[in-house]
mmCIF file of C-alpha atoms and ligand atoms in Angstrom:
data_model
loop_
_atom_site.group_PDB
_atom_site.id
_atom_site.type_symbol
_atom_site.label_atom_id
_atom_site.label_comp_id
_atom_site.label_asym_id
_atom_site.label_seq_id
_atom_site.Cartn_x
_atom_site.Cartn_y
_atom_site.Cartn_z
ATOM 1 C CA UNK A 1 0.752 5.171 -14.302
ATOM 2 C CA UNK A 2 -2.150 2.818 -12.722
ATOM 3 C CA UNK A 3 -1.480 -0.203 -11.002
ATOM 4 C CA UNK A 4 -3.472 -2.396 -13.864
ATOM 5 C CA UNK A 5 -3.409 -1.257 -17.548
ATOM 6 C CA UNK A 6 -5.731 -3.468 -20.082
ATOM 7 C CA UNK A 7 -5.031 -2.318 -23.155
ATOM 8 C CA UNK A 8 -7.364 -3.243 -26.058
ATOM 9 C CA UNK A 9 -7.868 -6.496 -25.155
ATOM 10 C CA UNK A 10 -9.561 -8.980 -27.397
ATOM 11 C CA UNK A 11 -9.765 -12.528 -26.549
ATOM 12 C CA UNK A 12 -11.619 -15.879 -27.732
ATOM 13 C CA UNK A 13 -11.787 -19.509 -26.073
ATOM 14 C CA UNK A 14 -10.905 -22.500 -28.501
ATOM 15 C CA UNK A 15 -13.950 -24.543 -28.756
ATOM 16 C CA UNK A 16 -14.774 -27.439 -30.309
ATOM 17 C CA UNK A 17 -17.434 -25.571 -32.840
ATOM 18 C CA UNK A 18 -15.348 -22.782 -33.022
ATOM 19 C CA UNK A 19 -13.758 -19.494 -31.399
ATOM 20 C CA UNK A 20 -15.812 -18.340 -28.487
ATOM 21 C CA UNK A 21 -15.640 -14.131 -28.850
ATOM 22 C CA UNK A 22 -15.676 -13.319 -25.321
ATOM 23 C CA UNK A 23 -13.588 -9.475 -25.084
ATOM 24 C CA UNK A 24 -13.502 -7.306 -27.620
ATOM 25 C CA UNK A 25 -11.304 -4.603 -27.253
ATOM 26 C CA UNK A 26 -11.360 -3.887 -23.593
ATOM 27 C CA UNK A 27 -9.992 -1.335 -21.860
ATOM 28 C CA UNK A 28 -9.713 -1.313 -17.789
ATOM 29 C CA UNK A 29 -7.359 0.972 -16.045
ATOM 30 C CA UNK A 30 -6.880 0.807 -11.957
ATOM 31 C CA UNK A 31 -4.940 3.400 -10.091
ATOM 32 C CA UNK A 32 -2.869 2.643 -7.482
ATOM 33 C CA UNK A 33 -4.861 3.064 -3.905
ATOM 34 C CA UNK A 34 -7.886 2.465 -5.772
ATOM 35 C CA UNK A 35 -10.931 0.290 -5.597
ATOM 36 C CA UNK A 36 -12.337 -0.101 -9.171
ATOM 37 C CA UNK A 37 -15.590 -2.575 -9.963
ATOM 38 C CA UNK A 38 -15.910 -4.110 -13.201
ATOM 39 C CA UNK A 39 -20.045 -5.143 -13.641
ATOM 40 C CA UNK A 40 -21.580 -6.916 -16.062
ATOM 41 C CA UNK A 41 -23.807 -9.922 -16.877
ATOM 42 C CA UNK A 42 -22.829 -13.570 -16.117
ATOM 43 C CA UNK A 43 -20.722 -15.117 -19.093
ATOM 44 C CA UNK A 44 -19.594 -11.474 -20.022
ATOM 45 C CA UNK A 45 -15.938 -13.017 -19.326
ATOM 46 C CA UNK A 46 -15.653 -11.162 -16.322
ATOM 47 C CA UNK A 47 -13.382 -14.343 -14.524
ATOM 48 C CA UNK A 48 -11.550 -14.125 -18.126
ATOM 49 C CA UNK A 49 -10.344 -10.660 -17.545
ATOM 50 C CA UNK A 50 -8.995 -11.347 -13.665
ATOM 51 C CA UNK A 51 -7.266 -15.051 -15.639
ATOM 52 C CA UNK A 52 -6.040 -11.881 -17.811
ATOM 53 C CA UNK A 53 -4.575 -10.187 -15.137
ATOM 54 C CA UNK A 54 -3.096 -12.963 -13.138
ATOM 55 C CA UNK A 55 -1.012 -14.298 -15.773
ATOM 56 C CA UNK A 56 -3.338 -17.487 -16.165
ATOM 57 C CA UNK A 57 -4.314 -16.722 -19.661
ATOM 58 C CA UNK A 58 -2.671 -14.244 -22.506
ATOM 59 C CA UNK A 59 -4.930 -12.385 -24.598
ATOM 60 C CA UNK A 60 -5.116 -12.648 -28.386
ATOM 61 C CA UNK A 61 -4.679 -9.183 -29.284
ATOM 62 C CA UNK A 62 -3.844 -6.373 -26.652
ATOM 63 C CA UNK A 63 -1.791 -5.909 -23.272
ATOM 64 C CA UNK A 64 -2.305 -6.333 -19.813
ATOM 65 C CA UNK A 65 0.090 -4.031 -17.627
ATOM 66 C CA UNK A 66 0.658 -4.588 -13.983
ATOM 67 C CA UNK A 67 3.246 -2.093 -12.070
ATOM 68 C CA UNK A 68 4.795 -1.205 -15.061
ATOM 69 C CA UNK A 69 5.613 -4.418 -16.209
ATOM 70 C CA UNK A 70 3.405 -6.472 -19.365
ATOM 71 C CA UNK A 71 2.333 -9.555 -17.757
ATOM 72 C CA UNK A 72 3.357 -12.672 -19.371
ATOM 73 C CA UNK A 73 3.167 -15.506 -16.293
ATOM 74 C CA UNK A 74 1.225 -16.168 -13.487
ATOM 75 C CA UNK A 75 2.173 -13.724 -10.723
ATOM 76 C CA UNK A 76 2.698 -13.989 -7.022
ATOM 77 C CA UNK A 77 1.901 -10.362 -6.283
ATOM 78 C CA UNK A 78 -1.907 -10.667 -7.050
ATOM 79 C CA UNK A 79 -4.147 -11.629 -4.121
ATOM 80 C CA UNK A 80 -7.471 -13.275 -5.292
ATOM 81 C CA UNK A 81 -10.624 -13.939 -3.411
ATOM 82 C CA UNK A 82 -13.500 -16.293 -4.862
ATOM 83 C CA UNK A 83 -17.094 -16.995 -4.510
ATOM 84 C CA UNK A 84 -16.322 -20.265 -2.686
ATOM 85 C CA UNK A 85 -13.478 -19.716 -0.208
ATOM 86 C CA UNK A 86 -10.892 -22.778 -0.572
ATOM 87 C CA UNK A 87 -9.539 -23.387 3.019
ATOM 88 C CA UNK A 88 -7.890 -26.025 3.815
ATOM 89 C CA UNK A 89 -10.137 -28.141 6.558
ATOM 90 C CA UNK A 90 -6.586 -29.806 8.521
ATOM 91 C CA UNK A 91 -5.001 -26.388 8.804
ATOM 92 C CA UNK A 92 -6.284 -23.985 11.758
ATOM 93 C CA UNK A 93 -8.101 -20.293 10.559
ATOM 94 C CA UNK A 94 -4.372 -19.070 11.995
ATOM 95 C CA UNK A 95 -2.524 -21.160 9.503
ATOM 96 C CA UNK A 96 -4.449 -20.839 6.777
ATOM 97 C CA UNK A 97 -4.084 -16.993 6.813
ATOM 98 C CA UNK A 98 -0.455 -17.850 7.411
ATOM 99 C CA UNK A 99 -0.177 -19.766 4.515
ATOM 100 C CA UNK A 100 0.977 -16.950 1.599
ATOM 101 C CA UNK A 101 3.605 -15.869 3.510
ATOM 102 C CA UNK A 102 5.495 -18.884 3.907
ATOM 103 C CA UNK A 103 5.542 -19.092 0.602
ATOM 104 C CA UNK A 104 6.284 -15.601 -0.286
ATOM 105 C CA UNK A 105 7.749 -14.794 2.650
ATOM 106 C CA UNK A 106 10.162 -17.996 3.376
ATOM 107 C CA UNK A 107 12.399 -16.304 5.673
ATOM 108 C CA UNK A 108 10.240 -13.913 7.631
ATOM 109 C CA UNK A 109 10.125 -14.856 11.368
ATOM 110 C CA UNK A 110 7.170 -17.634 12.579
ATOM 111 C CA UNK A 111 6.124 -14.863 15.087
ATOM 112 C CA UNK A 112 6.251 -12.099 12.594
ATOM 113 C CA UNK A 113 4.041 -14.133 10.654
ATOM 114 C CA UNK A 114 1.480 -15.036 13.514
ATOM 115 C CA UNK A 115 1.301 -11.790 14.294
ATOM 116 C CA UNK A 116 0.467 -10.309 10.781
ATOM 117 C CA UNK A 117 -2.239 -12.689 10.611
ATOM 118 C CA UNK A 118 -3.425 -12.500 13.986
ATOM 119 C CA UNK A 119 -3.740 -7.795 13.333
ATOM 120 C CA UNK A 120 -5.554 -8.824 10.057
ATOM 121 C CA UNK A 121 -8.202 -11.976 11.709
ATOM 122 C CA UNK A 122 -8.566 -8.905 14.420
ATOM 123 C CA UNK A 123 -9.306 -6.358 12.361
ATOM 124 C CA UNK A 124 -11.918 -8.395 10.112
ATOM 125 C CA UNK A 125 -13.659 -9.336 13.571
ATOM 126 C CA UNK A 126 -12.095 -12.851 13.388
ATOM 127 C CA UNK A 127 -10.042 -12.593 17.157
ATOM 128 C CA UNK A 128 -10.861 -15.535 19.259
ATOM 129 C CA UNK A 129 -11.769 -18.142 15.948
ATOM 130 C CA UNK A 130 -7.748 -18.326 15.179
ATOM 131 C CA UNK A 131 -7.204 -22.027 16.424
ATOM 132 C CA UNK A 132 -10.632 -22.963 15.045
ATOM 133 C CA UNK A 133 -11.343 -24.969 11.566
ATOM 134 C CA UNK A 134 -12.723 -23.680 8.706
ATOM 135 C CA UNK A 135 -15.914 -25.918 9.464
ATOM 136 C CA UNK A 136 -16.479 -24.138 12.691
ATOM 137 C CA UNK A 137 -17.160 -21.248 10.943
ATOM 138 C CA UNK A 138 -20.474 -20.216 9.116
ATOM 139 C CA UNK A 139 -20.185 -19.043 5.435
ATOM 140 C CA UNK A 140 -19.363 -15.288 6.129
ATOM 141 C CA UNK A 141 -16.510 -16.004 8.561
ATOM 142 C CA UNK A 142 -15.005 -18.312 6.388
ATOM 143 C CA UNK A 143 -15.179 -15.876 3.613
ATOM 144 C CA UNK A 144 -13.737 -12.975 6.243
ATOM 145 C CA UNK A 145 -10.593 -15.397 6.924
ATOM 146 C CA UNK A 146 -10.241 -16.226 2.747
ATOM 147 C CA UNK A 147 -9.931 -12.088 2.513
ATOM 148 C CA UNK A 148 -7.295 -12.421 5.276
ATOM 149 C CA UNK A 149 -5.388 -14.748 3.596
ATOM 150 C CA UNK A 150 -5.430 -12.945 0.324
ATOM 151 C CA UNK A 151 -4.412 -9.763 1.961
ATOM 152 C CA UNK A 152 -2.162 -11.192 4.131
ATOM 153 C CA UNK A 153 1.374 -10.671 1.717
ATOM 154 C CA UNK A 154 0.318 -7.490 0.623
ATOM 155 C CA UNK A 155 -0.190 -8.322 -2.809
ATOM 156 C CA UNK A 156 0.106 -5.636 -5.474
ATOM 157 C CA UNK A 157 -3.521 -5.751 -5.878
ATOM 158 C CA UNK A 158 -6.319 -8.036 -4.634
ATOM 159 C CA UNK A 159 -8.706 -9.347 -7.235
ATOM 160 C CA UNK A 160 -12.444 -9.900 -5.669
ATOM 161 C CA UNK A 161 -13.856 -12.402 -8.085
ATOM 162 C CA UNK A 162 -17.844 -12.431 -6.419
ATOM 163 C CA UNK A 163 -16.956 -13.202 -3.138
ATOM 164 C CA UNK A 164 -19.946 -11.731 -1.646
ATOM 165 C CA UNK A 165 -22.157 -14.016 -4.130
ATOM 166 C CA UNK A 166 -22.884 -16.657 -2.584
ATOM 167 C CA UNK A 167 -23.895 -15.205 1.058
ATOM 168 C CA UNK A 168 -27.223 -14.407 2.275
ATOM 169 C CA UNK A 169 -27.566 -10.173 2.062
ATOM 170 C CA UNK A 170 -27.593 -9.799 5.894
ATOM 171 C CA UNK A 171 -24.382 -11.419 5.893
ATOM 172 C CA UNK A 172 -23.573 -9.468 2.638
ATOM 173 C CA UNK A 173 -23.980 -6.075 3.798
ATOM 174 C CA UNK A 174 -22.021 -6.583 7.252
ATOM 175 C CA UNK A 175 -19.013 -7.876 4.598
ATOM 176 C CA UNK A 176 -19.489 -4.977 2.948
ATOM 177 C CA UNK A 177 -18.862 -2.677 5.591
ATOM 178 C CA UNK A 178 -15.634 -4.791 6.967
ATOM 179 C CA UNK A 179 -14.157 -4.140 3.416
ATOM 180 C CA UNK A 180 -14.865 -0.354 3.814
ATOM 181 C CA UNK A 181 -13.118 -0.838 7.156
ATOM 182 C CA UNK A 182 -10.006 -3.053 6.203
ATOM 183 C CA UNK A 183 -9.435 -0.153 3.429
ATOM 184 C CA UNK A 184 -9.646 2.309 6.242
ATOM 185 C CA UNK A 185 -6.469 0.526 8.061
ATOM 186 C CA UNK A 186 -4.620 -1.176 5.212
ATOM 187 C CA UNK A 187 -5.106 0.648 2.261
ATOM 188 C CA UNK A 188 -4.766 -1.457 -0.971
ATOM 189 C CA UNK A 189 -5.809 -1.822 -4.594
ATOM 190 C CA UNK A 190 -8.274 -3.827 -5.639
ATOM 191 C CA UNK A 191 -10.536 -4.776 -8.585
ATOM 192 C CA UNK A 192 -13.912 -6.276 -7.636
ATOM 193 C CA UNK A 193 -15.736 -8.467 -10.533
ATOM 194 C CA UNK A 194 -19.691 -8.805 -9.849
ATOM 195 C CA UNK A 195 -22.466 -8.761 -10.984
ATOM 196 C CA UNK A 196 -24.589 -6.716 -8.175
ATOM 197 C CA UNK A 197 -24.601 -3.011 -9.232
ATOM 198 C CA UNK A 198 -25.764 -2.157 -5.779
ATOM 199 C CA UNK A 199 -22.480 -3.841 -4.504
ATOM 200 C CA UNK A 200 -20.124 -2.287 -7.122
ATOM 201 C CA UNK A 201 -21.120 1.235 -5.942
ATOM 202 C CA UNK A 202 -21.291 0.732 -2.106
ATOM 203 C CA UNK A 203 -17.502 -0.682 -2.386
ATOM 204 C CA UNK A 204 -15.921 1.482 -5.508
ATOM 205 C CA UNK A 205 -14.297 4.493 -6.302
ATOM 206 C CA UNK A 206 -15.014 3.584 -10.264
ATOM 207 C CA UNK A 207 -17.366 1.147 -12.065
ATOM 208 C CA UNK A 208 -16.727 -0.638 -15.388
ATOM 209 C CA UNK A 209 -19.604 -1.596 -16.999
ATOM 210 C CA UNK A 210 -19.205 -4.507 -19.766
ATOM 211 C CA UNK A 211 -21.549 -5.797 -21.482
ATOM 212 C CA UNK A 212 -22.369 -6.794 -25.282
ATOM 213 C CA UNK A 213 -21.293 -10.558 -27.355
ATOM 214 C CA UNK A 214 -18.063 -10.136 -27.014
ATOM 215 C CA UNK A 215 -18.161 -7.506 -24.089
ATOM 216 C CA UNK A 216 -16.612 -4.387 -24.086
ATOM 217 C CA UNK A 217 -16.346 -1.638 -21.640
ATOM 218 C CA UNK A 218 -19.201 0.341 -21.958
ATOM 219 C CA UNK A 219 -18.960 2.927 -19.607
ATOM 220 C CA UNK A 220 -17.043 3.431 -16.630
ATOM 221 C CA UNK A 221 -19.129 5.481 -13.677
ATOM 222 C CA UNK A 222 -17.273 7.566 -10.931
ATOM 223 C CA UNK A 223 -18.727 6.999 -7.673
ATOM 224 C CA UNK A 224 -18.638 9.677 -5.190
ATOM 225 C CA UNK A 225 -20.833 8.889 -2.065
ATOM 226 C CA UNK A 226 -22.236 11.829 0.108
ATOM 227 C CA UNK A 227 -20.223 12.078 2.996
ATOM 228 C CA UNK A 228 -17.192 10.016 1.044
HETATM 229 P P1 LIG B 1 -18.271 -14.439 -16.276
HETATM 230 O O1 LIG B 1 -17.201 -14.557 -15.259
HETATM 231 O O2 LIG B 1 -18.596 -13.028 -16.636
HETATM 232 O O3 LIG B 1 -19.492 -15.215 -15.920
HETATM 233 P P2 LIG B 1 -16.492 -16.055 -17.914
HETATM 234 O O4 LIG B 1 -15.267 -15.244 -18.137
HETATM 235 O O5 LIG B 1 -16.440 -17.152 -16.920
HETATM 236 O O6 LIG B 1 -17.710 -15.069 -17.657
HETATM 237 O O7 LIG B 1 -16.925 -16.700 -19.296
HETATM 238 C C1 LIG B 1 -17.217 -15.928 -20.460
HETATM 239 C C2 LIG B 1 -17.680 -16.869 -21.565
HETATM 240 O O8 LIG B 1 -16.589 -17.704 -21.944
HETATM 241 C C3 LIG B 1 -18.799 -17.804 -21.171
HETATM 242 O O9 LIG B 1 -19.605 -17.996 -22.308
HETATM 243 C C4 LIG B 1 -18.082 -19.092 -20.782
HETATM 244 O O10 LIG B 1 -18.895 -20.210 -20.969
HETATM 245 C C5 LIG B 1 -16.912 -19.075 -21.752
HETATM 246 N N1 LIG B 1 -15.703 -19.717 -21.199
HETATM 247 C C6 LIG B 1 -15.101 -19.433 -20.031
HETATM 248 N N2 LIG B 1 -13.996 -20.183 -19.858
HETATM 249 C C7 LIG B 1 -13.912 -20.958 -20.957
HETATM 250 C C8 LIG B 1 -12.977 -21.948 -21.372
HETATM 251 N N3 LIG B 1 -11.923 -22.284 -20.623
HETATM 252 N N4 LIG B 1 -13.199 -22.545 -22.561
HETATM 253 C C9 LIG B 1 -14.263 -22.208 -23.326
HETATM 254 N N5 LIG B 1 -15.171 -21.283 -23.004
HETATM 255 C C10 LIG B 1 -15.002 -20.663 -21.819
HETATM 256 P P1 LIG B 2 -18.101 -18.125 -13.068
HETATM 257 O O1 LIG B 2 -18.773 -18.428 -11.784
HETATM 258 O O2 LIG B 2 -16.914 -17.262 -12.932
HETATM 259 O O3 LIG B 2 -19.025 -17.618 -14.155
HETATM 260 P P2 LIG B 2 -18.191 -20.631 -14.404
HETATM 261 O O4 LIG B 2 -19.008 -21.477 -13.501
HETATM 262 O O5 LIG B 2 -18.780 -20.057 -15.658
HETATM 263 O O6 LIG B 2 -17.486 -19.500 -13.567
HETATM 264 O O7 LIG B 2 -16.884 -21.453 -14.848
HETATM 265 C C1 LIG B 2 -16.104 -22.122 -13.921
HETATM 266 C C2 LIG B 2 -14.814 -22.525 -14.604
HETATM 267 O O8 LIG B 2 -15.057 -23.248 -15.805
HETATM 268 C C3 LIG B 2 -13.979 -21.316 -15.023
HETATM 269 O O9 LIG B 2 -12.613 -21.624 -14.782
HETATM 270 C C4 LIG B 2 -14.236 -21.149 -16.507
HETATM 271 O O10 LIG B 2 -13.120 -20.606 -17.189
HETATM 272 C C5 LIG B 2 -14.482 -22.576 -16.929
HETATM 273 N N1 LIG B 2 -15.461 -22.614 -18.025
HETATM 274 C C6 LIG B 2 -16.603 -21.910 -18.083
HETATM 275 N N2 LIG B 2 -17.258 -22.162 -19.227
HETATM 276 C C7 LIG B 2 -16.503 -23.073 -19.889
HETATM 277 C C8 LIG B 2 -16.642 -23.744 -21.143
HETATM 278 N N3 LIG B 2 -17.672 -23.520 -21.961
HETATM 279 N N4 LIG B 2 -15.671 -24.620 -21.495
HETATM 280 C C9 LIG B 2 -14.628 -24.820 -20.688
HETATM 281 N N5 LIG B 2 -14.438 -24.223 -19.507
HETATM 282 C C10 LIG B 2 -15.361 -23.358 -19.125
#
């Protein structure tokens, strides 16, 4: 069974004039090891579906599956990532990366913890900035350590919400390429919402495009690079 299972799901925002359509019977499956895009306009209710599949919102008609089970609250086993990473300026890049895992991760030893975070700031290119603060850092290293920290308690799946959006495409590309390489060493599942087509196809195995008032999956394109 995949790792995330939406099932015909249709959902609309209370407004003040009215219900807001926003999905209309969508249907997004993600195998496990996989790295599936979902594309599509802005205000197609792409952040809707990853509220979806965190637990943050429940859908009006349909089912989200995640590891078997229906998801009903907000869960600790999804990573997210966002356009604007949210680090926290008083805490080192070291602690911030640090931070999931003392909260899912109480008990684990302090050195098993710095170490973890210290393989994944390494493998991101991030060795030597550890005991810096997020201010120190330009846009694209700050966004580097956010994928750290989202990674860092091996969540069931990591949800990319256009985290590459707001970076200049120099900086873009090279991001790119550390995501192809943290796959290489850490394999995990992730969804990736954006916009960029160009994006969606460099990173995925599988595209979902939505689109239409309410969206709905329109077609879903298997990517298989030369060479891949
Ligand atoms: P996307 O991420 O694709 O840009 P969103 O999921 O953020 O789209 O939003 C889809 C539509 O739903 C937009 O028209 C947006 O204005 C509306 N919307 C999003 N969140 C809410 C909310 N909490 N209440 C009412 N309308 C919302
Ligand atoms: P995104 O960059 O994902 O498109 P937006 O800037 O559209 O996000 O929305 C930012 C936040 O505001 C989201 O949490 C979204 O759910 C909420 N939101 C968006 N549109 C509305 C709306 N019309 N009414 C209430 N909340 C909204």
């Amino acid at each position: 069974p995949a790792l995330i299972e939406i099932k015909g799901v249709t959902h609309a925002y209370q407004t003040a004039t009215g219900p807001l359509p926003v999905l209309d019977n969508l249907n997004v499956s993600v195998p496990e090891g996989t790295f599936t895009a979902v594309v599509g306009p802005s205000g197609c209710g792409k952040s809707t579906l990853t509220k979806l599949i965190a637990g943050l919102l429940r859908p009006d008609r349909g089912e989200v599956w995640l590891h078997g089970e229906r998801v009903k609250s907000p869960r600790k086993t999804v990573g997210m990532a966002f356009q604007n990473p949210v680090l926290l300026e008083w805490r080192t890049i070291l602690d911030n990366v640090i931070l999931p895992l003392e909260i899912v991760a109480p008990r684990m030893p302090k050195k098993d913890r710095i170490k973890r975070a210290e393989e994944l700031l390494a493998l991101v290119g991030l060795e030597g900035f550890e005991d810096k603060r997020p201010s120190e850092l330009s846009g694209g290293m700050r966004q580097r350590a956010s994928l750290c920290r989202s990674l860092v308690h091996k969540p069931d799946v990591l949800i990319l919400d256009e985290p590459f959006g707001a970076l200049d495409a120099f900086t873009r590309e090279d991001l790119w390429q550390t995501m192809h390489e943290l796959r290489r060493q850490e394999p995990f599942t992730s969804l990736l919402i954006t916009h960029d087509l160009r994006e969606s196809v460099y990173l995925a195995d599988e595209v979902i495009v939505l689109s239409g008032r309410p969206a709905t999956t329109q077609f879903v394109l298997d990517v298989d690079l030369p060479g891949e």
